[in-house]
PDB file of C-alpha atoms in Angstrom:
ATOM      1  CA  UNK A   1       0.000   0.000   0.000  1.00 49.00           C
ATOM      2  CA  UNK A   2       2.510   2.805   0.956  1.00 49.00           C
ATOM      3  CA  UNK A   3       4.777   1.841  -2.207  1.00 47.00           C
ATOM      4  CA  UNK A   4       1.619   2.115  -4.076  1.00 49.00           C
ATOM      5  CA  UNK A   5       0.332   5.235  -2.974  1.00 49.00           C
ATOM      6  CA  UNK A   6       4.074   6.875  -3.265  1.00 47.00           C
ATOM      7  CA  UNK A   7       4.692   5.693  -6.802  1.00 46.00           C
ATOM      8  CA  UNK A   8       0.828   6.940  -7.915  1.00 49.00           C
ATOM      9  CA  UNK A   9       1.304  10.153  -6.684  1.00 49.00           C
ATOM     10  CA  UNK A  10       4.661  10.634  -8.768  1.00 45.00           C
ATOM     11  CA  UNK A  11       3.086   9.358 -11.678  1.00 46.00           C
ATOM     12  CA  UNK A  12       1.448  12.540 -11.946  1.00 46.00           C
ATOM     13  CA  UNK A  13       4.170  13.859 -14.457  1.00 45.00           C
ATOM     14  CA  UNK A  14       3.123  11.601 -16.841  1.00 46.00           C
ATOM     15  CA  UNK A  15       0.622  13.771 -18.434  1.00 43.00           C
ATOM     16  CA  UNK A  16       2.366  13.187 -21.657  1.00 41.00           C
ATOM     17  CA  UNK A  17      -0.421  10.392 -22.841  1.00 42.00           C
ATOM     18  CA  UNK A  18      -2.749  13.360 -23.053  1.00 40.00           C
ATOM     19  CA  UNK A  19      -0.482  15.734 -24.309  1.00 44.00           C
ATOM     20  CA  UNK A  20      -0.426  17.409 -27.831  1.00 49.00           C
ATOM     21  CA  UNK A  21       3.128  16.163 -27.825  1.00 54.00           C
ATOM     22  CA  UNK A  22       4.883  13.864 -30.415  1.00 66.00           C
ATOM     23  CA  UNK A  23       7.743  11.389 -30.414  1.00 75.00           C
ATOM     24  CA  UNK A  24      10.565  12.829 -31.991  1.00 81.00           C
ATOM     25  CA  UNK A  25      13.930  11.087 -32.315  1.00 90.00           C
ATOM     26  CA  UNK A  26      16.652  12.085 -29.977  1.00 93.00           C
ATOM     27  CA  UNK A  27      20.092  13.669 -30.602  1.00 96.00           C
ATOM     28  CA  UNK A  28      22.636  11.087 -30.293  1.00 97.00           C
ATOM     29  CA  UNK A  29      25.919  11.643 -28.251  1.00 98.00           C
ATOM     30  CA  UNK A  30      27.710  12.346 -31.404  1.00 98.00           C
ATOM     31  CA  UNK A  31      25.401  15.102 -32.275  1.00 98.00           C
ATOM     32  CA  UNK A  32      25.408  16.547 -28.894  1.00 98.00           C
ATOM     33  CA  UNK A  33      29.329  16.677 -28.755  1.00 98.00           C
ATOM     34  CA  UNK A  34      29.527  17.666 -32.453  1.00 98.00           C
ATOM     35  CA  UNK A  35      27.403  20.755 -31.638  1.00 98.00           C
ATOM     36  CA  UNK A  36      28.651  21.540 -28.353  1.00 98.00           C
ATOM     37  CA  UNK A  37      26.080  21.909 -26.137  1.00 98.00           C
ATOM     38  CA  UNK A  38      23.589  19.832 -24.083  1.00 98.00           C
ATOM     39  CA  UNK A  39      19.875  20.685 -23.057  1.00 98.00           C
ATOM     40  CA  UNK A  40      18.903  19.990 -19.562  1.00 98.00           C
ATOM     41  CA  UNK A  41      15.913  20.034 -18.358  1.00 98.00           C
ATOM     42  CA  UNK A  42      15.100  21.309 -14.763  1.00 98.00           C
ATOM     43  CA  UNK A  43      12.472  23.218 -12.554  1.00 95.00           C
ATOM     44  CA  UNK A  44      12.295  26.213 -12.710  1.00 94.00           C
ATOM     45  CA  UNK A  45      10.594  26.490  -9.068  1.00 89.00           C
ATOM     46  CA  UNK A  46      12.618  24.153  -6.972  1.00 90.00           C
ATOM     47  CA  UNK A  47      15.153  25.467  -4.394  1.00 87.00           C
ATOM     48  CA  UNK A  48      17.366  24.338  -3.515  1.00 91.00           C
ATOM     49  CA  UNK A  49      17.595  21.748  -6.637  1.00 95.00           C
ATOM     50  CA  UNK A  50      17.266  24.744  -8.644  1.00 96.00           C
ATOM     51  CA  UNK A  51      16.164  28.043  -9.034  1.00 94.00           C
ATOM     52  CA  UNK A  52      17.248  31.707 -10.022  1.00 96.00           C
ATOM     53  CA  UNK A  53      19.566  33.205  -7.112  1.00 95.00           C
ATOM     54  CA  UNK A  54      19.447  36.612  -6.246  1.00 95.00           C
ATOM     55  CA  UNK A  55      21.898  37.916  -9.413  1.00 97.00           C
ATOM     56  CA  UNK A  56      19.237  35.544 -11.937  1.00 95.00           C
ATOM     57  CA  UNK A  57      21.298  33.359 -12.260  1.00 97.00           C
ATOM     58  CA  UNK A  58      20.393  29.158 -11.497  1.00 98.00           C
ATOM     59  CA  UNK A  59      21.530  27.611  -9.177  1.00 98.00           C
ATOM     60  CA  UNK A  60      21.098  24.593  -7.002  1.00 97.00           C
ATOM     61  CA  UNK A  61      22.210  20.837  -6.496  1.00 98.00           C
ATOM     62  CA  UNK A  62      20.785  19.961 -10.320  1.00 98.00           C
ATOM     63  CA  UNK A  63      22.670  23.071 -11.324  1.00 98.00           C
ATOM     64  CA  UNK A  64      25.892  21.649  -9.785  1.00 98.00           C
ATOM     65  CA  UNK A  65      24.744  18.515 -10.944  1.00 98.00           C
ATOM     66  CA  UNK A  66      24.146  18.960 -14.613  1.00 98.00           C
ATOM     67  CA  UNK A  67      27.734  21.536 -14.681  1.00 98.00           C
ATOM     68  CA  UNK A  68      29.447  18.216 -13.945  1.00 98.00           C
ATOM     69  CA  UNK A  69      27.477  15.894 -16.630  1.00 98.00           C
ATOM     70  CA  UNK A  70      28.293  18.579 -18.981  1.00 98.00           C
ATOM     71  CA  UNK A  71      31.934  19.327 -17.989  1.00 98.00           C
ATOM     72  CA  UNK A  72      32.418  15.300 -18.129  1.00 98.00           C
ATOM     73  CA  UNK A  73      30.850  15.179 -21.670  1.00 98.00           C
ATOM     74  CA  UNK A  74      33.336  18.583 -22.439  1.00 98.00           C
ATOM     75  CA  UNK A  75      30.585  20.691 -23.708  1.00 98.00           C
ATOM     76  CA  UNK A  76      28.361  23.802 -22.475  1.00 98.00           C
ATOM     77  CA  UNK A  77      24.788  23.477 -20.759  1.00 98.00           C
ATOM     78  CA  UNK A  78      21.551  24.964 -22.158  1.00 98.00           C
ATOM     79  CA  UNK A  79      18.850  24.855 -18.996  1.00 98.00           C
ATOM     80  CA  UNK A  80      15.455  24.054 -19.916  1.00 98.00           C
ATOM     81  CA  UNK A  81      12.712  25.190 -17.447  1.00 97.00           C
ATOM     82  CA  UNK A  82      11.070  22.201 -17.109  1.00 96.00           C
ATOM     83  CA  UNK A  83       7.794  22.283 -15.148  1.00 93.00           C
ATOM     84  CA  UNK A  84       7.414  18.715 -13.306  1.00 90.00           C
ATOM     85  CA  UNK A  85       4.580  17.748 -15.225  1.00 91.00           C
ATOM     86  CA  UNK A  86       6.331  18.461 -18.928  1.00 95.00           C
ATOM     87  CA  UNK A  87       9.986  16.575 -17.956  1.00 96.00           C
ATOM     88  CA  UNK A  88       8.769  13.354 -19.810  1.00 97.00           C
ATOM     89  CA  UNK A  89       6.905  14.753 -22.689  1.00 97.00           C
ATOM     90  CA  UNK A  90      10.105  17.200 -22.897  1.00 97.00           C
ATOM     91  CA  UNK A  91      12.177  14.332 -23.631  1.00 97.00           C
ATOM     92  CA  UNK A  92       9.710  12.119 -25.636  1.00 96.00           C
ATOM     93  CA  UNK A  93       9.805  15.412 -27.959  1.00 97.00           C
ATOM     94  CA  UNK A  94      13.292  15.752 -28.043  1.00 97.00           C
ATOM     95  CA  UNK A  95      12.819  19.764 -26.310  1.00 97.00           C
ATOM     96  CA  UNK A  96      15.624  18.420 -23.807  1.00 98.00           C
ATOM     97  CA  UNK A  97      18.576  15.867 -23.746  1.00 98.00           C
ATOM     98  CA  UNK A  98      18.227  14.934 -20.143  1.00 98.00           C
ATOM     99  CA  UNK A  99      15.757  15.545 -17.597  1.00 98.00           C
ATOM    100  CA  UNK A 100      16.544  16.318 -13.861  1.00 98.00           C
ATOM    101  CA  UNK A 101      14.214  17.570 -11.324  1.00 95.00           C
ATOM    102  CA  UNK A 102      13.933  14.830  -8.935  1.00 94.00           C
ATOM    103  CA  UNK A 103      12.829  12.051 -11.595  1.00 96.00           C
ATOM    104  CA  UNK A 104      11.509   9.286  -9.654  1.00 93.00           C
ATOM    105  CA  UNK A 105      12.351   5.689 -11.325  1.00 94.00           C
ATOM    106  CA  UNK A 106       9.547   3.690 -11.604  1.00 92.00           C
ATOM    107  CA  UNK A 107       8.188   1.285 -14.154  1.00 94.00           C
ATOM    108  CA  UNK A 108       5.466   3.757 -15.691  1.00 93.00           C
ATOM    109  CA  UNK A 109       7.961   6.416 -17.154  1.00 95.00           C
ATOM    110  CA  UNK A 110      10.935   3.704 -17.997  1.00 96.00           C
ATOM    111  CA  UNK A 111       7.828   2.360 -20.504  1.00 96.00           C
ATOM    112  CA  UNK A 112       8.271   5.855 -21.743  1.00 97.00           C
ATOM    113  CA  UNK A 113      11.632   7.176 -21.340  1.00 98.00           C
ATOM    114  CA  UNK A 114      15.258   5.665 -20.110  1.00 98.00           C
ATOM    115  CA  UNK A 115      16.652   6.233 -16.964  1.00 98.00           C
ATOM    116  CA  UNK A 116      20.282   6.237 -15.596  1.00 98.00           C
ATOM    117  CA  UNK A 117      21.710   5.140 -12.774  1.00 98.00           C
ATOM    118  CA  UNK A 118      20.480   7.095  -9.429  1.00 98.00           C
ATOM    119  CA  UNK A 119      21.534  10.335  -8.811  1.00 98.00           C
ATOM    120  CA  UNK A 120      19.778  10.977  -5.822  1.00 98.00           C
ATOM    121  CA  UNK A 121      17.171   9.381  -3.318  1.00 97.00           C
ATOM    122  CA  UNK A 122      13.657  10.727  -1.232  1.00 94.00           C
ATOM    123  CA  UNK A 123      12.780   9.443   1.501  1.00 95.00           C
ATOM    124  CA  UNK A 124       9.455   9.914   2.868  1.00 96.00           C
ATOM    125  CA  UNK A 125       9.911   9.997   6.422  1.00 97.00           C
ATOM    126  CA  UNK A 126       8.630  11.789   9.407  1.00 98.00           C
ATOM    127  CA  UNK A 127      10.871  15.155  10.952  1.00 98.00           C
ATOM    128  CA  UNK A 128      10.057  16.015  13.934  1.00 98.00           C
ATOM    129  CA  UNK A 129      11.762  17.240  17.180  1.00 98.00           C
ATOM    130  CA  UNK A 130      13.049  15.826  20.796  1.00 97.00           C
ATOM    131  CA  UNK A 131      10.389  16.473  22.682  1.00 95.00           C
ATOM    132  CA  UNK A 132       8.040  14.706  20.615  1.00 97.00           C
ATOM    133  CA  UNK A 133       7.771  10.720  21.049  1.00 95.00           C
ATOM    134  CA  UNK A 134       7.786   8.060  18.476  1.00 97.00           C
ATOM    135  CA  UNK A 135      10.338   5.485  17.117  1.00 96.00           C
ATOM    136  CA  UNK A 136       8.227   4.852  14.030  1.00 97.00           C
ATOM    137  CA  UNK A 137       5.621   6.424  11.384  1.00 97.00           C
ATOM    138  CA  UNK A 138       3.088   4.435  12.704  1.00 97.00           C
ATOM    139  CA  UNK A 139       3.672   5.947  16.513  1.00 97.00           C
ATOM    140  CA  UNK A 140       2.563   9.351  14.941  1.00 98.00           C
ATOM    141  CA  UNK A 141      -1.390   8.408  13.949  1.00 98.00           C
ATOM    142  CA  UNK A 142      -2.608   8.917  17.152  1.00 97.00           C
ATOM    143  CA  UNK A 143      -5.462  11.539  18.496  1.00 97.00           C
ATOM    144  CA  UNK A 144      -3.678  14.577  19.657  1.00 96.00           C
ATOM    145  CA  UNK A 145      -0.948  14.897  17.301  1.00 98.00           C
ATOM    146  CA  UNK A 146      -0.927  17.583  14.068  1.00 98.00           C
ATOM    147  CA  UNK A 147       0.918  16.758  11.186  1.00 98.00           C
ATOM    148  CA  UNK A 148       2.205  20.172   9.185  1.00 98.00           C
ATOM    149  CA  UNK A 149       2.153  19.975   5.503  1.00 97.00           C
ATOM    150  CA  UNK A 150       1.527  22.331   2.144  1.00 94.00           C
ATOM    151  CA  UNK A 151      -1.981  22.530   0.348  1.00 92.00           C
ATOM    152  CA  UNK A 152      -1.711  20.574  -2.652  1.00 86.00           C
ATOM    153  CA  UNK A 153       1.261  18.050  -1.759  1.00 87.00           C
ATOM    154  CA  UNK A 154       0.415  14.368  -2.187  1.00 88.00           C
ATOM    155  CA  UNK A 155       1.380  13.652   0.899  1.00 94.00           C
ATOM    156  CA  UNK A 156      -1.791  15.122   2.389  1.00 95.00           C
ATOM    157  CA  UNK A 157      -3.856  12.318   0.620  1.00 95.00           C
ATOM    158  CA  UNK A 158      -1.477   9.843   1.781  1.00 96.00           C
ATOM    159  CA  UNK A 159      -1.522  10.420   5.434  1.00 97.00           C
ATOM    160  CA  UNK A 160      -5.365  11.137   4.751  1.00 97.00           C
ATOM    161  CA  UNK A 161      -5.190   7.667   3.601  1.00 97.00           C
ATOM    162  CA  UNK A 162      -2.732   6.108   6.461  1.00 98.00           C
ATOM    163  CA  UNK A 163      -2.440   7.831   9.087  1.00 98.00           C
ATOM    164  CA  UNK A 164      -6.896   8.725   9.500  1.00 98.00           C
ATOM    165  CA  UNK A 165      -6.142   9.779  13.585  1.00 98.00           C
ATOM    166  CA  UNK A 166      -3.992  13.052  13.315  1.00 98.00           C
ATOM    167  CA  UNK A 167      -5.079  16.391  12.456  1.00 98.00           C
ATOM    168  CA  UNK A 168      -3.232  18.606   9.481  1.00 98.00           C
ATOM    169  CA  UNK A 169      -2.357  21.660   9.651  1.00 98.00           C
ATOM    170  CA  UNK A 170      -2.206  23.048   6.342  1.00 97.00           C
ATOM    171  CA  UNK A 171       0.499  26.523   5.029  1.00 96.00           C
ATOM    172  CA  UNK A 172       1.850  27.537   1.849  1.00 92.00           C
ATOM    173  CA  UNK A 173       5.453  26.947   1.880  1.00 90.00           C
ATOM    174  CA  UNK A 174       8.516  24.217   3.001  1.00 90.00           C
ATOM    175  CA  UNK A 175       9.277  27.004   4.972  1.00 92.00           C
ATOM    176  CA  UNK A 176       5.961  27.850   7.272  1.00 96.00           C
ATOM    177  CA  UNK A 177       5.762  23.949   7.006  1.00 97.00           C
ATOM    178  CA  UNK A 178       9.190  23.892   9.012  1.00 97.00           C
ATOM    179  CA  UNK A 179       7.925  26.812  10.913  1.00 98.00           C
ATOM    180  CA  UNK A 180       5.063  25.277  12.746  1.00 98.00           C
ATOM    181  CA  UNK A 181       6.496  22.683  13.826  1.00 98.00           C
ATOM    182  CA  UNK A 182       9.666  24.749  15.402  1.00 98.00           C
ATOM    183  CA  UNK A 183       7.045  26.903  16.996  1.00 97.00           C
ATOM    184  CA  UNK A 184       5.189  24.097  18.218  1.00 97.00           C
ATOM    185  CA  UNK A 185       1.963  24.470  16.739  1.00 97.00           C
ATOM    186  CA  UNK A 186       2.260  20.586  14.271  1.00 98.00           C
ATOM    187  CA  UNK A 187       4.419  17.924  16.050  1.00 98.00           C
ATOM    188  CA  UNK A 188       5.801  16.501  13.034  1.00 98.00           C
ATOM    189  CA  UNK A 189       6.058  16.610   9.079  1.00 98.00           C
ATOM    190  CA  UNK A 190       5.327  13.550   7.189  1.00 98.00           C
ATOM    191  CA  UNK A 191       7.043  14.485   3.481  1.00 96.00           C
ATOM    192  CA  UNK A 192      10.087  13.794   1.347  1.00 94.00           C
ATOM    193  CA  UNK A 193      12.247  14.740   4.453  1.00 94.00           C
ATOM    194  CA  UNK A 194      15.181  15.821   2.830  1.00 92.00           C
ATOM    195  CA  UNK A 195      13.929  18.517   0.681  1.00 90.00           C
ATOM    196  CA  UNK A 196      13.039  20.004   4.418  1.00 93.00           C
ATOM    197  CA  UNK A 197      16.419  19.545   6.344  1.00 91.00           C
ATOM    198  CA  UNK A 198      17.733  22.851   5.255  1.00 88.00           C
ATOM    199  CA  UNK A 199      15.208  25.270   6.704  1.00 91.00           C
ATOM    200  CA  UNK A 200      15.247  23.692   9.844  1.00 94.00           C
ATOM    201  CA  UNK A 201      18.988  25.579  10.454  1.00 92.00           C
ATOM    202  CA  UNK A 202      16.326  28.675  10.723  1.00 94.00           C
ATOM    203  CA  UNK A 203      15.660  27.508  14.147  1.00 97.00           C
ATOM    204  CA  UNK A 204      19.198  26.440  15.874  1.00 96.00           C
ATOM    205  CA  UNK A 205      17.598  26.251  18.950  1.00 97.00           C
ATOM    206  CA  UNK A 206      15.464  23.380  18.510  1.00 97.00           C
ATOM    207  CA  UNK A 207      16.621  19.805  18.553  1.00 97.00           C
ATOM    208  CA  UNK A 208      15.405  18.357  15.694  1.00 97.00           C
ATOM    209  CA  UNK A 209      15.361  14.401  14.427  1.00 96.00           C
ATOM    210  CA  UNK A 210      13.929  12.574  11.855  1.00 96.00           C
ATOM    211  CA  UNK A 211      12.413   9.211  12.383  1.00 97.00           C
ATOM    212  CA  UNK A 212      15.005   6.098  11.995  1.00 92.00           C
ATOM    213  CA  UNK A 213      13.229   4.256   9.696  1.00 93.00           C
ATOM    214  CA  UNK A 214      11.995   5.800   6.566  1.00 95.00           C
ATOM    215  CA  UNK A 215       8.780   5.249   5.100  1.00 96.00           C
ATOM    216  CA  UNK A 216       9.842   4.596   1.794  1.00 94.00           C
ATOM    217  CA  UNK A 217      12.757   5.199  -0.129  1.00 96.00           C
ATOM    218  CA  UNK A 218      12.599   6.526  -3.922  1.00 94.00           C
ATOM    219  CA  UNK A 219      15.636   6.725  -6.505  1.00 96.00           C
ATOM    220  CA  UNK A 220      15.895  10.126  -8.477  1.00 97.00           C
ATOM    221  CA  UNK A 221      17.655   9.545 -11.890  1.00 98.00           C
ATOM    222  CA  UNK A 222      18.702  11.436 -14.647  1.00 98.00           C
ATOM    223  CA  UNK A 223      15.683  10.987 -17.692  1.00 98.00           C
ATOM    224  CA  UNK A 224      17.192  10.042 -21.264  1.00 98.00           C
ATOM    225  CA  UNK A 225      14.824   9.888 -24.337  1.00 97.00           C
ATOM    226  CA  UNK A 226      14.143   6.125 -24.960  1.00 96.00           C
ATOM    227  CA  UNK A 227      16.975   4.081 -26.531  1.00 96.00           C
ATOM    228  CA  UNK A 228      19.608   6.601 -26.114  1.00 97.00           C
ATOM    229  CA  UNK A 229      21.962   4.453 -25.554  1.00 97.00           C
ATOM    230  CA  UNK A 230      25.376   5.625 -25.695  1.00 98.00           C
ATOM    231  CA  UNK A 231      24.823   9.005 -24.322  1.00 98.00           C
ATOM    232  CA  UNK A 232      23.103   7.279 -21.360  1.00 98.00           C
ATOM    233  CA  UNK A 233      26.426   4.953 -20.861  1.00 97.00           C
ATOM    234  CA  UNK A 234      28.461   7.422 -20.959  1.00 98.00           C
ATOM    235  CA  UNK A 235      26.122   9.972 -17.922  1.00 98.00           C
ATOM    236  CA  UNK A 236      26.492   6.407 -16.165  1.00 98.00           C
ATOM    237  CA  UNK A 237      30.051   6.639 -16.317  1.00 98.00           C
ATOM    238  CA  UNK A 238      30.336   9.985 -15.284  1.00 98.00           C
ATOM    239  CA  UNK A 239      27.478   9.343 -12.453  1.00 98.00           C
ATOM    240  CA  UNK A 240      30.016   6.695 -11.089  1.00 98.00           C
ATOM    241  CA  UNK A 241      32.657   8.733 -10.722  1.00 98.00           C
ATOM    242  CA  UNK A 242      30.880  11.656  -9.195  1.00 98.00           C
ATOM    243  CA  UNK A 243      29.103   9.222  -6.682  1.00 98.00           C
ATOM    244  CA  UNK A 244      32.676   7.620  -6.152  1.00 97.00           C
ATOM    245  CA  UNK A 245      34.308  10.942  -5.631  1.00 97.00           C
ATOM    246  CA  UNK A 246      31.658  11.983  -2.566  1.00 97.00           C
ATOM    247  CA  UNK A 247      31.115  14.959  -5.037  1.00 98.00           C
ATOM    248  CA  UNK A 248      27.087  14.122  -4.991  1.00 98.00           C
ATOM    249  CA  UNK A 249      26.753  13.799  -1.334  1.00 97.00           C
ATOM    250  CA  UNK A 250      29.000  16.643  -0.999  1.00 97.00           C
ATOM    251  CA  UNK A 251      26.533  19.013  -3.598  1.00 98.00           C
ATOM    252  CA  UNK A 252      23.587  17.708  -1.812  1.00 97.00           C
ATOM    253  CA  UNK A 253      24.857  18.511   1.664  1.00 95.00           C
ATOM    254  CA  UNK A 254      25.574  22.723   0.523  1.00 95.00           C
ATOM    255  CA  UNK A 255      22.971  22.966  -0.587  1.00 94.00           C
ATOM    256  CA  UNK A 256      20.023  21.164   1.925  1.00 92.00           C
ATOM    257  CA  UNK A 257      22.330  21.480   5.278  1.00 87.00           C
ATOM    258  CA  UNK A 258      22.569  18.028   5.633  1.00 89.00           C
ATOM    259  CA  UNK A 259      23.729  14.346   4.260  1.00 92.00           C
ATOM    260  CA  UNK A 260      21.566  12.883   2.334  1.00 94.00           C
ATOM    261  CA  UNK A 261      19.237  10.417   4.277  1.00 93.00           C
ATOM    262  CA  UNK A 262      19.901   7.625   2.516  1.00 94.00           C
ATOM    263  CA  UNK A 263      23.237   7.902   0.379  1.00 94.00           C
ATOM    264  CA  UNK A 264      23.263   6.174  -3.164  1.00 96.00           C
ATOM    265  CA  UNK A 265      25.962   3.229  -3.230  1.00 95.00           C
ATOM    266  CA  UNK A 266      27.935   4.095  -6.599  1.00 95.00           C
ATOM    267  CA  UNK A 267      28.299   0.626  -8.314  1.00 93.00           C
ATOM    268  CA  UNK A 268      30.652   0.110 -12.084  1.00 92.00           C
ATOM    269  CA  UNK A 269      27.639  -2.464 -13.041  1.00 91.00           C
ATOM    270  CA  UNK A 270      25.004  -0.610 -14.738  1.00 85.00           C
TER     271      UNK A 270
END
């Protein structure tokens, strides 16, 4: 059920089966490197994976990211806003080379597109703080307790769904989210925890912790239009190296103020 209810609920990119897009073939590595440049698609509205900084320029972990996918394939990058709802049909039209923006693998979209090897994981978890009891998820759907969360996540259907005893309280923003729990108004935040981590450093004076074990774990790729092969060999390679170097981990950890929760194991067999 909860691997179900995750995995529907990031399905909801896949708009491109009722899109006025078309299948289009790809640019091959060769035509990439021959022309210099590669298109990467990202969000346009996701700090801290990316986002225009205060000078307009982007920047963010998929910025540092796709810099080193680039600089590894020696050419320049060419960022594509890519709303989360367009990254597939973006690449299904050849509008991008490669897709970022926290692409969850799953067996829908790898019908559709190809994936790489992980770049990044989510973990849907609960955050919450010391004075607040609870070893597990399930310790937190009990009368009395108020979950904090954003109007229109997912995650508000799922703990609808799962966890029927709490109450949520509902703001705009990762942010206010954060917030109300600091201030004690929600005990806890039941979301893709590590997207969260870095606006907790706005309030140093409470002890925060996040739940041992996760809910779920999901693995981010890198999206590659559909039989892409070599240029998808060769982001593996790079991947490896970058995951072998700590470089990933160390991106991720500048930019959301702490490790990752659950680290990708680089492996050579992909």
């Amino acid at each position: 059920m909860l691997k179900r209810s995750f995995i529907a609920a990031a399905l909801s990119g896949l708009a491109v089966l009722a899109t006025p897009f078309t299948a289009a073939e790809a640019r091959s590595l060769d035509e990439i490197l021959s022309e210099g440049v590669i298109r990467i698609g990202i969000n346009p509205n996701f700090p801290n994976m990316s986002a225009r900084n205060d000078v307009g320029e982007w920047a963010g972990f998929d910025i540092d990211i796709g810099t080193e996918l680039a600089n590894g394939l020696g050419v320049e990058v060419e960022w594509v806003p890519t709303e989360t709802a367009q990254r597939v049909p973006f690449l299904v039209s050849d509008r991008i080379d490669v897709a970022l923006g926290a692409l969850t693998r799953n067996a829908e979209r790898a019908m559709l597109i190809d994936f790489t090897v992980p770049v990044h994981t989510e973990v849907l978890a609960v955050l919450t703080t010391a004075a607040i009891e609870g070893d597990t998820w399930e310790d937190f759907n009990a009368e009395g307790v108020t979950l904090a969360n954003m109007r229109g996540n997912w995650t508000v259907g799922w703990i609808e769904e799962n966890m029927p005893n709490v109450e949520i309280e509902l703001v705009d923003s990762i942010a206010d989210t954060v917030r109300l729990v600091a201030q004690g108004r929600a005990d806890a935040i039941v979301e893709n925890i590590d997207f969260f981590m870095a606006f907790t450093e706005n309030f140093p004076d409470t002890e925060w912790r996040v739940v041992e074990t996760p809910i779920f774990v999901a693995y981010c790729a890198a999206g590659v239009s559909q039989g892409n092969e070599d240029l998808t060999e060769v982001l593996n390679v790079i991947l490896y190296n970058l995951h072998s170097s700590g470089a990933v981990n160390a991106a991720w950890e500048s930019h959301y103020g702490a490790p990752m929760l659950r680290e990708v194991t680089p492996t050579p067999y992909f």
